[in-house]
PDB file of C-alpha atoms in Angstrom:
ATOM      1  CA  MET A   6      51.570 211.927-244.134  1.00 85.00           C
ATOM      2  CA  ARG A   7      51.631 208.214-243.446  1.00 91.00           C
ATOM      3  CA  ILE A   8      48.581 206.080-242.722  1.00 94.00           C
ATOM      4  CA  SER A   9      50.357 204.661-239.656  1.00 93.00           C
ATOM      5  CA  GLU A  10      50.072 208.151-238.115  1.00 93.00           C
ATOM      6  CA  PHE A  11      46.271 207.838-237.858  1.00 95.00           C
ATOM      7  CA  LEU A  12      45.484 204.086-238.098  1.00 97.00           C
ATOM      8  CA  SER A  13      46.396 202.122-234.987  1.00 95.00           C
ATOM      9  CA  PRO A  14      46.523 198.299-234.992  1.00 96.00           C
ATOM     10  CA  GLU A  15      43.715 198.302-232.367  1.00 96.00           C
ATOM     11  CA  ALA A  16      41.364 199.948-234.892  1.00 97.00           C
ATOM     12  CA  VAL A  17      41.670 197.151-237.480  1.00 98.00           C
ATOM     13  CA  VAL A  18      38.908 194.551-237.716  1.00 98.00           C
ATOM     14  CA  ALA A  19      39.946 191.437-239.651  1.00 97.00           C
ATOM     15  CA  ASP A  20      36.435 190.031-240.011  1.00 97.00           C
ATOM     16  CA  LEU A  21      33.532 192.465-239.965  1.00 98.00           C
ATOM     17  CA  ARG A  22      30.269 190.713-239.081  1.00 96.00           C
ATOM     18  CA  ALA A  23      27.947 193.394-240.448  1.00 96.00           C
ATOM     19  CA  ARG A  24      25.584 192.524-243.300  1.00 95.00           C
ATOM     20  CA  ASP A  25      24.519 196.005-244.393  1.00 96.00           C
ATOM     21  CA  LYS A  26      25.767 199.578-244.690  1.00 97.00           C
ATOM     22  CA  GLN A  27      24.393 200.814-241.361  1.00 96.00           C
ATOM     23  CA  GLU A  28      25.864 197.884-239.447  1.00 97.00           C
ATOM     24  CA  ILE A  29      29.258 198.426-241.148  1.00 98.00           C
ATOM     25  CA  LEU A  30      29.268 202.062-240.006  1.00 98.00           C
ATOM     26  CA  ARG A  31      28.340 200.972-236.484  1.00 97.00           C
ATOM     27  CA  GLU A  32      31.028 198.266-236.343  1.00 97.00           C
ATOM     28  CA  LEU A  33      33.746 200.586-237.678  1.00 98.00           C
ATOM     29  CA  SER A  34      32.693 203.283-235.193  1.00 97.00           C
ATOM     30  CA  ALA A  35      32.918 200.779-232.351  1.00 97.00           C
ATOM     31  CA  ALA A  36      36.457 199.868-233.437  1.00 97.00           C
ATOM     32  CA  LEU A  37      37.393 203.554-233.503  1.00 96.00           C
ATOM     33  CA  ALA A  38      35.886 204.153-230.063  1.00 95.00           C
ATOM     34  CA  GLN A  39      37.710 201.133-228.665  1.00 95.00           C
ATOM     35  CA  ALA A  40      41.049 202.346-230.048  1.00 95.00           C
ATOM     36  CA  HIS A  41      40.362 205.934-228.897  1.00 94.00           C
ATOM     37  CA  PRO A  42      38.431 205.721-225.595  1.00 92.00           C
ATOM     38  CA  SER A  43      37.700 209.467-225.517  1.00 91.00           C
ATOM     39  CA  LEU A  44      35.480 209.064-228.593  1.00 92.00           C
ATOM     40  CA  LYS A  45      31.842 208.029-228.374  1.00 92.00           C
ATOM     41  CA  GLY A  46      30.778 205.285-230.780  1.00 87.00           C
ATOM     42  CA  GLU A  47      27.257 206.674-231.301  1.00 92.00           C
ATOM     43  CA  ARG A  48      28.585 210.118-232.220  1.00 94.00           C
ATOM     44  CA  LEU A  49      31.002 208.554-234.709  1.00 95.00           C
ATOM     45  CA  VAL A  50      28.155 206.603-236.317  1.00 96.00           C
ATOM     46  CA  GLU A  51      26.168 209.849-236.696  1.00 96.00           C
ATOM     47  CA  VAL A  52      29.126 211.626-238.334  1.00 96.00           C
ATOM     48  CA  LEU A  53      29.656 208.802-240.844  1.00 97.00           C
ATOM     49  CA  ARG A  54      25.921 208.496-241.583  1.00 97.00           C
ATOM     50  CA  GLU A  55      25.632 212.237-242.246  1.00 96.00           C
ATOM     51  CA  ARG A  56      28.337 212.024-244.900  1.00 94.00           C
ATOM     52  CA  GLU A  57      26.745 208.950-246.497  1.00 96.00           C
ATOM     53  CA  LYS A  58      23.502 210.940-246.936  1.00 95.00           C
ATOM     54  CA  LEU A  59      25.382 213.142-249.427  1.00 94.00           C
ATOM     55  CA  GLY A  60      26.330 210.095-251.496  1.00 94.00           C
ATOM     56  CA  SER A  61      27.942 206.736-251.013  1.00 95.00           C
ATOM     57  CA  THR A  62      31.631 206.643-250.141  1.00 96.00           C
ATOM     58  CA  GLY A  63      31.872 203.272-251.896  1.00 96.00           C
ATOM     59  CA  ILE A  64      34.574 204.142-254.443  1.00 96.00           C
ATOM     60  CA  GLY A  65      34.371 200.839-256.297  1.00 96.00           C
ATOM     61  CA  GLU A  66      36.626 197.816-256.732  1.00 97.00           C
ATOM     62  CA  GLY A  67      35.406 196.507-253.364  1.00 97.00           C
ATOM     63  CA  VAL A  68      36.563 199.594-251.424  1.00 98.00           C
ATOM     64  CA  ALA A  69      34.692 202.204-249.360  1.00 98.00           C
ATOM     65  CA  ILE A  70      36.081 205.149-247.443  1.00 97.00           C
ATOM     66  CA  PRO A  71      33.349 206.385-245.126  1.00 97.00           C
ATOM     67  CA  HIS A  72      34.499 209.631-243.586  1.00 96.00           C
ATOM     68  CA  GLY A  73      33.439 212.718-241.717  1.00 94.00           C
ATOM     69  CA  LYS A  74      34.459 215.528-239.426  1.00 93.00           C
ATOM     70  CA  LEU A  75      33.930 215.742-235.682  1.00 93.00           C
ATOM     71  CA  SER A  76      34.060 218.851-233.538  1.00 91.00           C
ATOM     72  CA  GLY A  77      36.335 218.574-230.534  1.00 89.00           C
ATOM     73  CA  LEU A  78      38.586 216.007-232.193  1.00 92.00           C
ATOM     74  CA  THR A  79      42.246 217.031-232.073  1.00 90.00           C
ATOM     75  CA  GLN A  80      43.718 214.597-234.605  1.00 92.00           C
ATOM     76  CA  LEU A  81      42.802 212.476-237.574  1.00 95.00           C
ATOM     77  CA  VAL A  82      41.715 208.944-236.595  1.00 96.00           C
ATOM     78  CA  ALA A  83      40.812 205.895-238.660  1.00 97.00           C
ATOM     79  CA  ALA A  84      39.513 202.355-238.502  1.00 98.00           C
ATOM     80  CA  PHE A  85      39.869 199.653-241.129  1.00 98.00           C
ATOM     81  CA  GLY A  86      37.766 196.560-241.569  1.00 98.00           C
ATOM     82  CA  VAL A  87      37.412 193.599-243.924  1.00 98.00           C
ATOM     83  CA  SER A  88      34.078 192.028-244.788  1.00 98.00           C
ATOM     84  CA  ARG A  89      34.834 188.571-246.136  1.00 95.00           C
ATOM     85  CA  GLN A  90      31.298 188.073-247.496  1.00 95.00           C
ATOM     86  CA  GLY A  91      30.998 191.601-248.873  1.00 96.00           C
ATOM     87  CA  VAL A  92      28.264 194.170-248.284  1.00 97.00           C
ATOM     88  CA  ASP A  93      26.097 196.265-250.584  1.00 97.00           C
ATOM     89  CA  PHE A  94      27.510 199.706-249.814  1.00 97.00           C
ATOM     90  CA  GLU A  95      25.934 201.370-252.843  1.00 96.00           C
ATOM     91  CA  ALA A  96      29.372 201.591-254.480  1.00 96.00           C
ATOM     92  CA  ILE A  97      29.710 203.521-257.733  1.00 95.00           C
ATOM     93  CA  ASP A  98      30.464 200.313-259.666  1.00 96.00           C
ATOM     94  CA  GLY A  99      27.500 198.464-258.139  1.00 95.00           C
ATOM     95  CA  LYS A 100      29.738 195.677-256.777  1.00 96.00           C
ATOM     96  CA  SER A 101      29.907 194.337-253.216  1.00 97.00           C
ATOM     97  CA  THR A 102      32.296 196.130-250.895  1.00 98.00           C
ATOM     98  CA  HIS A 103      34.847 194.183-248.851  1.00 98.00           C
ATOM     99  CA  LEU A 104      37.394 196.763-247.647  1.00 98.00           C
ATOM    100  CA  PHE A 105      36.322 199.677-245.443  1.00 98.00           C
ATOM    101  CA  PHE A 106      38.527 202.539-244.321  1.00 97.00           C
ATOM    102  CA  ALA A 107      36.635 204.841-241.939  1.00 97.00           C
ATOM    103  CA  LEU A 108      38.252 208.218-241.449  1.00 96.00           C
ATOM    104  CA  VAL A 109      37.235 210.907-238.948  1.00 96.00           C
ATOM    105  CA  ALA A 110      38.954 214.280-238.956  1.00 94.00           C
ATOM    106  CA  PRO A 111      38.858 217.355-236.750  1.00 94.00           C
ATOM    107  CA  GLU A 112      36.165 219.802-237.816  1.00 90.00           C
ATOM    108  CA  ASN A 113      38.527 222.450-239.230  1.00 85.00           C
ATOM    109  CA  SER A 114      41.032 220.223-241.031  1.00 82.00           C
ATOM    110  CA  ALA A 115      40.176 220.252-244.717  1.00 76.00           C
ATOM    111  CA  GLY A 116      43.786 219.893-245.903  1.00 85.00           C
ATOM    112  CA  VAL A 117      44.703 216.952-243.681  1.00 85.00           C
ATOM    113  CA  HIS A 118      41.366 215.247-244.347  1.00 84.00           C
ATOM    114  CA  LEU A 119      41.735 215.527-248.130  1.00 89.00           C
ATOM    115  CA  LYS A 120      45.387 214.382-248.088  1.00 92.00           C
ATOM    116  CA  ALA A 121      44.402 211.294-246.086  1.00 92.00           C
ATOM    117  CA  LEU A 122      41.518 210.469-248.449  1.00 92.00           C
ATOM    118  CA  ALA A 123      43.806 210.818-251.454  1.00 92.00           C
ATOM    119  CA  ARG A 124      46.494 208.641-249.874  1.00 93.00           C
ATOM    120  CA  ILE A 125      44.041 205.881-248.967  1.00 95.00           C
ATOM    121  CA  SER A 126      42.432 205.996-252.385  1.00 94.00           C
ATOM    122  CA  ARG A 127      45.806 205.729-254.146  1.00 93.00           C
ATOM    123  CA  LEU A 128      46.877 202.818-251.966  1.00 94.00           C
ATOM    124  CA  PHE A 129      43.723 200.804-252.608  1.00 96.00           C
ATOM    125  CA  LYS A 130      43.841 201.232-256.385  1.00 95.00           C
ATOM    126  CA  ASN A 131      46.398 198.421-256.525  1.00 96.00           C
ATOM    127  CA  PRO A 132      44.551 195.118-257.175  1.00 97.00           C
ATOM    128  CA  ARG A 133      47.377 192.958-255.767  1.00 97.00           C
ATOM    129  CA  PHE A 134      47.365 194.968-252.561  1.00 97.00           C
ATOM    130  CA  ARG A 135      43.583 194.613-252.206  1.00 97.00           C
ATOM    131  CA  ALA A 136      43.909 190.852-252.726  1.00 97.00           C
ATOM    132  CA  SER A 137      46.682 190.573-250.122  1.00 98.00           C
ATOM    133  CA  ILE A 138      44.492 192.378-247.571  1.00 98.00           C
ATOM    134  CA  LEU A 139      41.612 189.967-248.255  1.00 97.00           C
ATOM    135  CA  GLU A 140      43.955 187.014-247.729  1.00 97.00           C
ATOM    136  CA  ALA A 141      45.505 188.315-244.494  1.00 97.00           C
ATOM    137  CA  PRO A 142      44.342 186.185-241.558  1.00 96.00           C
ATOM    138  CA  THR A 143      44.568 188.667-238.662  1.00 97.00           C
ATOM    139  CA  ALA A 144      44.140 192.327-237.813  1.00 97.00           C
ATOM    140  CA  GLU A 145      47.866 192.526-237.062  1.00 97.00           C
ATOM    141  CA  ALA A 146      48.738 191.126-240.497  1.00 98.00           C
ATOM    142  CA  ILE A 147      46.332 193.541-242.190  1.00 98.00           C
ATOM    143  CA  HIS A 148      47.788 196.522-240.344  1.00 98.00           C
ATOM    144  CA  ALA A 149      51.333 195.407-241.236  1.00 97.00           C
ATOM    145  CA  LEU A 150      50.390 195.124-244.940  1.00 97.00           C
ATOM    146  CA  ILE A 151      48.844 198.610-244.949  1.00 97.00           C
ATOM    147  CA  VAL A 152      51.900 200.130-243.241  1.00 96.00           C
ATOM    148  CA  GLN A 153      54.278 198.288-245.589  1.00 96.00           C
ATOM    149  CA  GLU A 154      52.382 199.324-248.753  1.00 95.00           C
ATOM    150  CA  ASP A 155      52.078 202.914-247.516  1.00 95.00           C
ATOM    151  CA  ALA A 156      55.870 203.095-246.991  1.00 93.00           C
ATOM    152  CA  ARG A 157      56.550 202.396-250.666  1.00 87.00           C
ATOM    153  CA  PRO A 158      57.679 205.462-252.671  1.00 80.00           C
TER     154      PRO A 158
END
């Protein structure tokens, strides 16, 4: 599974404006809904908020992977956003979060969902890669970096 299979360039936000966790979830959901017009932004926000109630998806090192499952969805979809100023996302290391990878999976897709989470997590463990994403000036450049890094063996 490659990230390019579920992250379209239209769902990448180079400069998130949100200042808190709830606004981040709303902005990422809006990006997802814009890239996938059949999805409703408000429903996506609800799905991501429900998962956050179980515990923060801020995995540390400036990265969060908010995720959830949505009934009626036929394929895995994602949005990615960069917060230049950083947001308190209640990450496990207590640091500000700058890189957000929102993932929404079909309701009955545990295997695909978990594979995608693992792949994203592995990718963003690399500090040089995280730095290059923060330095990228546009959504297109960010998407290209993610696709390029994900293609490495």
